[in-house]
Coordinates of C-alpha atoms in Angstrom, one line a residue:
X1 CA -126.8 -67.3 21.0
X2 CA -128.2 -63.3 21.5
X3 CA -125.6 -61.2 22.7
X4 CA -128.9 -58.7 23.8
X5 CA -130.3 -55.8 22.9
X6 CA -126.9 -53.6 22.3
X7 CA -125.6 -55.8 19.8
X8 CA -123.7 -53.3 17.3
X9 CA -123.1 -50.6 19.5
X10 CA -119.7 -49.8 20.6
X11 CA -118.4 -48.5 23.5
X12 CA -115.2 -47.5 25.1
X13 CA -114.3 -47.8 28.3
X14 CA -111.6 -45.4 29.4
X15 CA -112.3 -44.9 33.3
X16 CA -111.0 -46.8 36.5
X17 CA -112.3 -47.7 39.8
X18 CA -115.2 -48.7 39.9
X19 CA -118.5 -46.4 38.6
X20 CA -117.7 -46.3 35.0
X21 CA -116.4 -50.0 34.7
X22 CA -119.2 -50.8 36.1
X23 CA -121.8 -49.1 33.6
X24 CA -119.1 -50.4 30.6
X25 CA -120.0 -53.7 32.2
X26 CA -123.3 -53.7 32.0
X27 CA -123.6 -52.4 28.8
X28 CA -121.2 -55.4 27.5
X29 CA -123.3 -57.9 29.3
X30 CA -126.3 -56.7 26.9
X31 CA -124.2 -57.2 23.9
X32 CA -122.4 -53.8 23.5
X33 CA -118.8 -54.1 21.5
X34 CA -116.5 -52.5 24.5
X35 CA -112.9 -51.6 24.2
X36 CA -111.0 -50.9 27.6
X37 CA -108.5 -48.4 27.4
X38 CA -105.7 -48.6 30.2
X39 CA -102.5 -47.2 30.8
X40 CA -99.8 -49.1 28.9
X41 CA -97.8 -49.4 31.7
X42 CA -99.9 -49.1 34.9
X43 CA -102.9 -51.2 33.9
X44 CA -106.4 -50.1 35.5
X45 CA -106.1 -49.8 39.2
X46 CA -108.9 -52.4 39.6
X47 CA -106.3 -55.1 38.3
X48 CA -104.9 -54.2 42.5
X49 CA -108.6 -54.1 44.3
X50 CA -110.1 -57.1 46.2
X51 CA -108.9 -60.5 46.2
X52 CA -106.6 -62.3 44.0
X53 CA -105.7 -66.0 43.6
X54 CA -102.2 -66.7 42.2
X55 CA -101.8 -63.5 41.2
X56 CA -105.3 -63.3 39.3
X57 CA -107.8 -60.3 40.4
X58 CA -111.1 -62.0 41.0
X59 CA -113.1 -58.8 40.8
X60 CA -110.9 -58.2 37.7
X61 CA -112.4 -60.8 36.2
X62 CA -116.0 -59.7 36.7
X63 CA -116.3 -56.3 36.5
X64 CA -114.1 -56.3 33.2
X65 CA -115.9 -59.2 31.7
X66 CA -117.3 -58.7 28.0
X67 CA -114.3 -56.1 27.4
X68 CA -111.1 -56.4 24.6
X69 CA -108.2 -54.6 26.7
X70 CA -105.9 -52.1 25.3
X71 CA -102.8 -50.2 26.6
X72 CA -102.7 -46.9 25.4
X73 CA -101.4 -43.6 26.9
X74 CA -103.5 -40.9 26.0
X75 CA -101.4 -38.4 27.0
X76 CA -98.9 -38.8 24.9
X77 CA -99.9 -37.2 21.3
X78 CA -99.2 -40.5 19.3
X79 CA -101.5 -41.8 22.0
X80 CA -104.2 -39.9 21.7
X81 CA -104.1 -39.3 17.9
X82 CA -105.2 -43.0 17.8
X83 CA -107.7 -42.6 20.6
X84 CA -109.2 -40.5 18.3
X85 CA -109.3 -42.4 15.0
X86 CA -110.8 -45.0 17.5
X87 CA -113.6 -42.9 18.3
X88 CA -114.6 -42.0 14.7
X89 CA -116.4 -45.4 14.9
X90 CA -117.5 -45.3 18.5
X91 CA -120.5 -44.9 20.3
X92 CA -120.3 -44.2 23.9
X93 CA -117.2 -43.4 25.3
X94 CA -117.1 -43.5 29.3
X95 CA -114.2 -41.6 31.3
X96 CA -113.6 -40.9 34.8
X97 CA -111.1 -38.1 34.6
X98 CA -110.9 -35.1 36.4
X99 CA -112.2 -32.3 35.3
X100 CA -109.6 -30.7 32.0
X101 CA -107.7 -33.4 32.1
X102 CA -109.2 -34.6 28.6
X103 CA -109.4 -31.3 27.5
X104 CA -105.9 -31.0 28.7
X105 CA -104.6 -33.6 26.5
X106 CA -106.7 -32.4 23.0
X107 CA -109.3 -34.8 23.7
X108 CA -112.2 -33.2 25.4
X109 CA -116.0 -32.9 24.4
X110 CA -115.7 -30.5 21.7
X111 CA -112.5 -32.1 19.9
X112 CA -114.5 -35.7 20.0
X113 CA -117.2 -34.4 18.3
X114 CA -115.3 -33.2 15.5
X115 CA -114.5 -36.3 14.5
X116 CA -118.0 -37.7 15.6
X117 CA -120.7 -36.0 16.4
X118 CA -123.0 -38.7 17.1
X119 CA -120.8 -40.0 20.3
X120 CA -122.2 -40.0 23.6
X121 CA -119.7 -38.8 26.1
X122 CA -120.3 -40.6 29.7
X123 CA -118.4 -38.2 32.3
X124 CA -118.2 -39.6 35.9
X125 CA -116.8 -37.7 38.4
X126 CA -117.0 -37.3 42.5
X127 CA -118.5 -33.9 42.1
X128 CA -119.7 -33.4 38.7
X129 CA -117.7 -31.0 35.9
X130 CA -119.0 -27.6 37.5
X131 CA -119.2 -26.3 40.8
X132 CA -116.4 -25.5 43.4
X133 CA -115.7 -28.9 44.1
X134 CA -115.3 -30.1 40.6
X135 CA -111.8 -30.1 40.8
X136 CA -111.4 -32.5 44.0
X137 CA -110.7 -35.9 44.0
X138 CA -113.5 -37.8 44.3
X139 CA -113.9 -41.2 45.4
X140 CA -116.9 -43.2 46.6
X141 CA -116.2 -43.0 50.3
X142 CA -116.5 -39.3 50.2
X143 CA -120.1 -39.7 48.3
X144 CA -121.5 -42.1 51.5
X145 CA -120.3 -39.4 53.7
X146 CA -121.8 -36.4 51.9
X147 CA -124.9 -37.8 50.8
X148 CA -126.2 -38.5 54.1
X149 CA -126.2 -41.9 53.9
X150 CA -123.2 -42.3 56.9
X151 CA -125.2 -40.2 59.1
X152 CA -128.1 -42.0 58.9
X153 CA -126.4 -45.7 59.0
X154 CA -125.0 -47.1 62.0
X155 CA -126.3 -47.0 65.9
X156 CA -127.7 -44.3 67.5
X157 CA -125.2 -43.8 69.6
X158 CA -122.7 -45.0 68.1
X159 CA -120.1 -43.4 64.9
X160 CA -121.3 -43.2 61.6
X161 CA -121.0 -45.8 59.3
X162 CA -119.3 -46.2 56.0
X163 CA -120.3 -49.3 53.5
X164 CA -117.7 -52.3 53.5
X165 CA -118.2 -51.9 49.6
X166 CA -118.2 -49.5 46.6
X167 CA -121.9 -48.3 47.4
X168 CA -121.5 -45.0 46.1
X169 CA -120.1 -46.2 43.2
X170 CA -122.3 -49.3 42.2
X171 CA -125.0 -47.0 42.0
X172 CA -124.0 -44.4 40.4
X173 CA -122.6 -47.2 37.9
X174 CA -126.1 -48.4 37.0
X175 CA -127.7 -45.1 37.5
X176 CA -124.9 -44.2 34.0
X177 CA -125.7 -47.1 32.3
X178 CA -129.4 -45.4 32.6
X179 CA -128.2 -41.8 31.4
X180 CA -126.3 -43.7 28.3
X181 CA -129.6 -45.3 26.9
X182 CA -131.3 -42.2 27.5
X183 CA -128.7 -40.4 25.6
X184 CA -128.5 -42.7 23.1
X185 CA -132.6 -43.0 22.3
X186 CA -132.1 -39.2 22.2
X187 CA -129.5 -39.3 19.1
X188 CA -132.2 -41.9 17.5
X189 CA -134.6 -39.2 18.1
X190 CA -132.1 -36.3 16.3
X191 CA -132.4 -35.6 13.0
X192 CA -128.8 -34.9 13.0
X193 CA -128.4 -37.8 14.8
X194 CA -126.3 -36.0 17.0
X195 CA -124.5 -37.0 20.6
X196 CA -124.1 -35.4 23.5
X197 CA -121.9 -35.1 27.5
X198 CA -123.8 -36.9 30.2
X199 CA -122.6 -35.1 33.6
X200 CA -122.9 -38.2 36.2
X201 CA -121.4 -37.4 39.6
X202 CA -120.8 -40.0 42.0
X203 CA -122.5 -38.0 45.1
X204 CA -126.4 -37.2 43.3
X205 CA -127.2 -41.0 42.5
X206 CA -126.3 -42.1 46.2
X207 CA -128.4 -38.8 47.4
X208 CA -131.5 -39.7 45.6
X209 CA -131.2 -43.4 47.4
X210 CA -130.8 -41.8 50.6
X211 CA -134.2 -40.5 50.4
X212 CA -136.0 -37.0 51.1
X213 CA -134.4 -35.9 53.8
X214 CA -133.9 -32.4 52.1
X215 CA -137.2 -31.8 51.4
X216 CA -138.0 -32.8 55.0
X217 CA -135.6 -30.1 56.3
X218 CA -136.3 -27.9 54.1
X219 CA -140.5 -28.5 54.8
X220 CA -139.8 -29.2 57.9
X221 CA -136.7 -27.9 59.7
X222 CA -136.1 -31.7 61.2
X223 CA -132.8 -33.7 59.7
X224 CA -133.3 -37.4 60.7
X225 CA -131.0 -39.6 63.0
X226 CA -129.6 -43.0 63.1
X227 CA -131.5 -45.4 64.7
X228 CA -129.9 -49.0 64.5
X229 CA -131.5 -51.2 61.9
X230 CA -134.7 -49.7 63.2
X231 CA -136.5 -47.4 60.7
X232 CA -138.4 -44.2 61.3
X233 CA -141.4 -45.7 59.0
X234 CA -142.5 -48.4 60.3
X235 CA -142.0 -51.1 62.8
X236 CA -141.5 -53.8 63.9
X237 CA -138.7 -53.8 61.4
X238 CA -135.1 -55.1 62.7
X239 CA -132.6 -57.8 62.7
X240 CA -133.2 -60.5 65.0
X241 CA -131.3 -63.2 66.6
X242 CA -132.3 -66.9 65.9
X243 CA -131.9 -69.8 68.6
X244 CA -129.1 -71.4 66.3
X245 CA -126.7 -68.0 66.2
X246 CA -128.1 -66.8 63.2
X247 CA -129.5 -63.3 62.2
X248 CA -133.1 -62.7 60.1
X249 CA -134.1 -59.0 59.2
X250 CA -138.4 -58.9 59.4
X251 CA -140.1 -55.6 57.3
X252 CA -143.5 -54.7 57.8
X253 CA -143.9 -51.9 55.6
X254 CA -147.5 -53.0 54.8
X255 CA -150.3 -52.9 57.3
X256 CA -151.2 -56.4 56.7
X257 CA -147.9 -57.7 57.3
X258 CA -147.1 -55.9 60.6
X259 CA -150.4 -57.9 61.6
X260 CA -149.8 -61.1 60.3
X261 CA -146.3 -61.1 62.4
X262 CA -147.9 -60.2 65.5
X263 CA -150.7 -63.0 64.9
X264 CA -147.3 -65.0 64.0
X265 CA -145.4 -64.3 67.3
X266 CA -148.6 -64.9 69.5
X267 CA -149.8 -61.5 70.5
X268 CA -152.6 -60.2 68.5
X269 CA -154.0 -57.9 71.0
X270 CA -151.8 -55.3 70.0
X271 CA -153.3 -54.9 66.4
X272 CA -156.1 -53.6 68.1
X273 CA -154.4 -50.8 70.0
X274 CA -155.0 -47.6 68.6
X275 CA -151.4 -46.4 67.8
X276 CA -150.5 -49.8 65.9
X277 CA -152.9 -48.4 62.7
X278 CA -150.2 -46.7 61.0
X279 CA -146.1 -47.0 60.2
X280 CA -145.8 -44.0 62.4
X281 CA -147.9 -45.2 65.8
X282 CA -145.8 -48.5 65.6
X283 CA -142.7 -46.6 65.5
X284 CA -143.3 -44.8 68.9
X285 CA -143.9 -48.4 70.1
X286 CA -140.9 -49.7 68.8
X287 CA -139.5 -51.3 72.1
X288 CA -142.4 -53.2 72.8
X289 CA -143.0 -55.0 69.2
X290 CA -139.1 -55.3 68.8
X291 CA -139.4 -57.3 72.1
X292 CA -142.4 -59.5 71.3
X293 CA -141.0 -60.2 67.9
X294 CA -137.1 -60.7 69.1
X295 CA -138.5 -62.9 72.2
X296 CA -140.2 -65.6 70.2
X297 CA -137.5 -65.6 67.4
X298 CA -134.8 -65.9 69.9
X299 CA -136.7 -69.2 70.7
X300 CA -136.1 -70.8 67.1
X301 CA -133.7 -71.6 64.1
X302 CA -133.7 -69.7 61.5
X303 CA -134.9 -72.5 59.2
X304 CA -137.6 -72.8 61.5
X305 CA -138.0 -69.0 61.8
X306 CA -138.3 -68.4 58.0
X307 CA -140.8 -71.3 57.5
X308 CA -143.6 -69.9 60.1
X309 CA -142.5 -66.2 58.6
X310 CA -142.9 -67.8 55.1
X311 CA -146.2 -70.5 56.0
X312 CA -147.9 -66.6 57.5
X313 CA -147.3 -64.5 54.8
X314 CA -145.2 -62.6 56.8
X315 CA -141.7 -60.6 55.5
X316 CA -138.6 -62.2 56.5
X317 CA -135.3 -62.9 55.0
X318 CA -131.9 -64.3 56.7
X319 CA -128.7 -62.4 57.0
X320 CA -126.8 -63.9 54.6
X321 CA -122.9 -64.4 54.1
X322 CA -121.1 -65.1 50.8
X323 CA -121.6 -68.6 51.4
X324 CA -125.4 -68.8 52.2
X325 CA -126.1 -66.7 49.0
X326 CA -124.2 -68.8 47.2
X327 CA -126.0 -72.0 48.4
X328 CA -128.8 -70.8 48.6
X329 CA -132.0 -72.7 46.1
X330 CA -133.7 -69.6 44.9
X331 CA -130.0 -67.9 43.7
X332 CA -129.0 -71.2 41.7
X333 CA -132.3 -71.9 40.1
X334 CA -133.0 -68.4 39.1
X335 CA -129.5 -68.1 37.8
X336 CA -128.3 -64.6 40.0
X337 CA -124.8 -66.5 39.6
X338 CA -123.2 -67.9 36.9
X339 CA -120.2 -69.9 36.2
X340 CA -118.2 -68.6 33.7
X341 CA -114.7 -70.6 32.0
X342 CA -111.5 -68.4 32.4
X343 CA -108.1 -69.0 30.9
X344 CA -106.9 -68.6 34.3
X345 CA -109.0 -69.8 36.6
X346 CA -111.1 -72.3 34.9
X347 CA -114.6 -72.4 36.1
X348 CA -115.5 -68.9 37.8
X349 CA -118.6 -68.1 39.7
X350 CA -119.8 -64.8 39.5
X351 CA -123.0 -62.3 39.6
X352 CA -125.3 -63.0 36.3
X353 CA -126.3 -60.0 33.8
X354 CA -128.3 -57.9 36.2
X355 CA -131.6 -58.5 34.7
X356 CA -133.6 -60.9 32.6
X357 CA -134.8 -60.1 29.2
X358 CA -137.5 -62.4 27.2
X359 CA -136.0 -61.9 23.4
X360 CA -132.5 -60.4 24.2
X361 CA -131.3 -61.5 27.0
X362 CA -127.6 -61.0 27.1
X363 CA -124.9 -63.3 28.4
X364 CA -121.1 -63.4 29.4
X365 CA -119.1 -63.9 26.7
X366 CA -115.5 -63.8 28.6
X367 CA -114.0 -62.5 31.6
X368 CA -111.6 -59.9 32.2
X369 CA -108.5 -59.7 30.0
X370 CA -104.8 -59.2 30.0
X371 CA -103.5 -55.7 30.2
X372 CA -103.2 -55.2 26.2
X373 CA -104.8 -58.4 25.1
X374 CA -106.2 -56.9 22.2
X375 CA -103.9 -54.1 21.3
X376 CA -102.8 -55.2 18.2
X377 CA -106.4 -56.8 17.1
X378 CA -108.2 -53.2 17.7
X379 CA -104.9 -50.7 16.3
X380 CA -104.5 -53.4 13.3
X381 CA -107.7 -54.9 12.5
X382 CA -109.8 -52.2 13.2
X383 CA -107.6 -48.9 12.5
X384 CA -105.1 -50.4 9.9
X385 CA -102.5 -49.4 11.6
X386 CA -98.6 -50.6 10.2
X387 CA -97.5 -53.5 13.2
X388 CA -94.0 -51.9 13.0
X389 CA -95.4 -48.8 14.1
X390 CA -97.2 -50.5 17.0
X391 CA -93.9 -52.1 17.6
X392 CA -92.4 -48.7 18.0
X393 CA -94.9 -47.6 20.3
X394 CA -94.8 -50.6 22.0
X395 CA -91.6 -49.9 22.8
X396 CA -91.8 -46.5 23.7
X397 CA -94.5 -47.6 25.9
X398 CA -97.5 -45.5 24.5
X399 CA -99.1 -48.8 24.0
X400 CA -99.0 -52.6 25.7

């Protein structure tokens, strides 16, 4: 079977929680070579996050999926000597360090391209290498918060409102798997074939997602407010509460469909109003449409609810739960999740590749790994390294 499109390229991952696994993840799933390097003796703080079952991190096991483990401290010099043998024949390397702290141990930018000057370098930080925040720890919480998107996300009266996931973060993981290819077509590109630093801060992903709202201040002098699940676009466009106890979200983004759900609900009169011809007019109607629309769902089931919605070719989708996506027809026949065999676990369920390709498609080869699973196949096989060395090392604990 096709591994995908990055068959041959080799990438290592040397970051934690969670942007740059993530992007190290996604490049794996398309058939990249990755090597994850953790501390010998602390692991990868995502071994700790989210669920486990007998002892076994379930998110572990995706998000480090497609990746041989090593422990190695780069800090030490014996550490890092090898870290840098190891990226003589690498690709990409991601990191998530602080600002200095590679350059710190002999190992930034300028010292990796030395020894090759083709490698990508992946940075991901909160705040980016420059600027007077550089230096702060950043996290993805503090992203959500700065980027607007808290502000703009919760009740109108009420707090703002933080994601109950790595938001910031997911993004800004995919948005670096984007800056990598990009990078990488540019070497192709090179005559010299040479790499180069991709800057990726956690916070400028999440902004863009957020939307304009600069350019409407600074056009404008307005700065936007939360408004519920209600949007400033268009209406009606909610969450709703079925007969049965069950939630559905309706869009009408397009014209049409704001029509067809207010032929749906039983009261076309007001597509002929004035005011209900654009996004905007319906918006300063808002209470009225929400209450039409929320009046005759509240009179169904959802099952029944998303069958008119669906017969009209109207916009609806339920508010799902972990459970309902799972189950749900159009997830398992398209394949969105995937069972995958674990040593561990056995059979494990889990997200898909993100996306399908016709000729190179990509696929999960493994899930996540033992701290240092493949310590002594990568310093050995690969590097030559003596095994009574590594067994001194070992037992210094510069590797695992």
């Amino acid at each position: 079977m096709h591994d995908g499109p990055l068959e041959g390229l080799r990438v290592v991952d040397a970051s934690t929680i969670l942007a740059g696994p993530l992007c190290a993840q996604i490049l794996g799933d398309f058939g990249a070579d990755v090597v994850k390097i953790e501390h010998p003796t602390a692991g990868d703080g995502m071994r700790g996050h989210g669920e486990s079952k007998d002892g076994v991190s379930l998110w572990w096991k995706e998000i480090s999926r497609n990746k041989q483990t090593i422990g190695l401290s780069l800090s030490a010099p014996e550490g890092a000597a090898l870290f840098l043998r190891l990226m003589e024949r690498t690709d990409v390397l991601i990191e998530n360090f602080r600002p200095g702290t590679l350059e710190r141990w002999g190992l930034g930018p300028d010292r990796l391209h030395e020894v090759n000057p083709g490698l990508v370098v992946v940075r991901i930080t909160g705040f980016g290498q420059t600027g007077p925040y550089a230096g702060r720890a950043g996290f993805g919480t503090l992203a959500e918060a700065m980027s607007g998107f808290a502000h703009l996300t919760g009740e109108a009266e009420g707090p703002p409102t933080l994601p109950a996931f790595g938001l910031a973060d997911s993004i800004c993981g995919i948005a670096a798997s984007s800056a990598t290819m990009m990078a990488l077509w540019e070497r192709e590109r090179d005559p010299e074939k040479r790499g180069q630093v991709v800057d990726m801060s956690l916070l400028e992903p999440i902004m863009t997602a957020v939307g304009p709202s600069p350019t409407v201040y600074q056009q404008l002098g307005t700065i936007a407010h939360r408004h519920g699940n209600r949007s400033t676009n268009n209406a009606p466009r909610n969450t709703y509460l079925t007969s049965d106890g069950h939630w559905v979200a309706v869009s009408t983004s397009a014209q049409t469909i704001a029509e067809r759900v207010m032929r749906l609900v039983g009261h076309p009169e007001v597509i002929d109003e004035p005011w209900f011809a654009t996004g905007a007019g319906r918006v300063r109607h808002v209470e009225l449409l929400d209450r039409l629309l929320g009046d005759w769902v509240a009179e169904r089931t959802r099952e029944e609810v998303v069958a008119e919605f669906t017969a009209a070719g109207a916009a609806v989708a339920p508010v799902y739960d972990a459970r309902d996506l799972v189950e749900d027809p159009h997830v398992r026949e398209t394949g969105m999740l995937t069972s995958v065999d674990d040593a561990d676990l056995g059979s494990v369920l889990m997200h898909n590749v993100m996306w399908r390709m016709s000729r190179t498609p990509g696929r999960i080869r493994f899930t996540g790994r033992d701290l240092g699973a493949d310590t002594d196949h990568v310093l050995v096989e690969e590097l030559g390294c003596d095994p009574a060395t590594l067994s001194d090392l070992r037992e210094r604990k510069i590797i695992a």
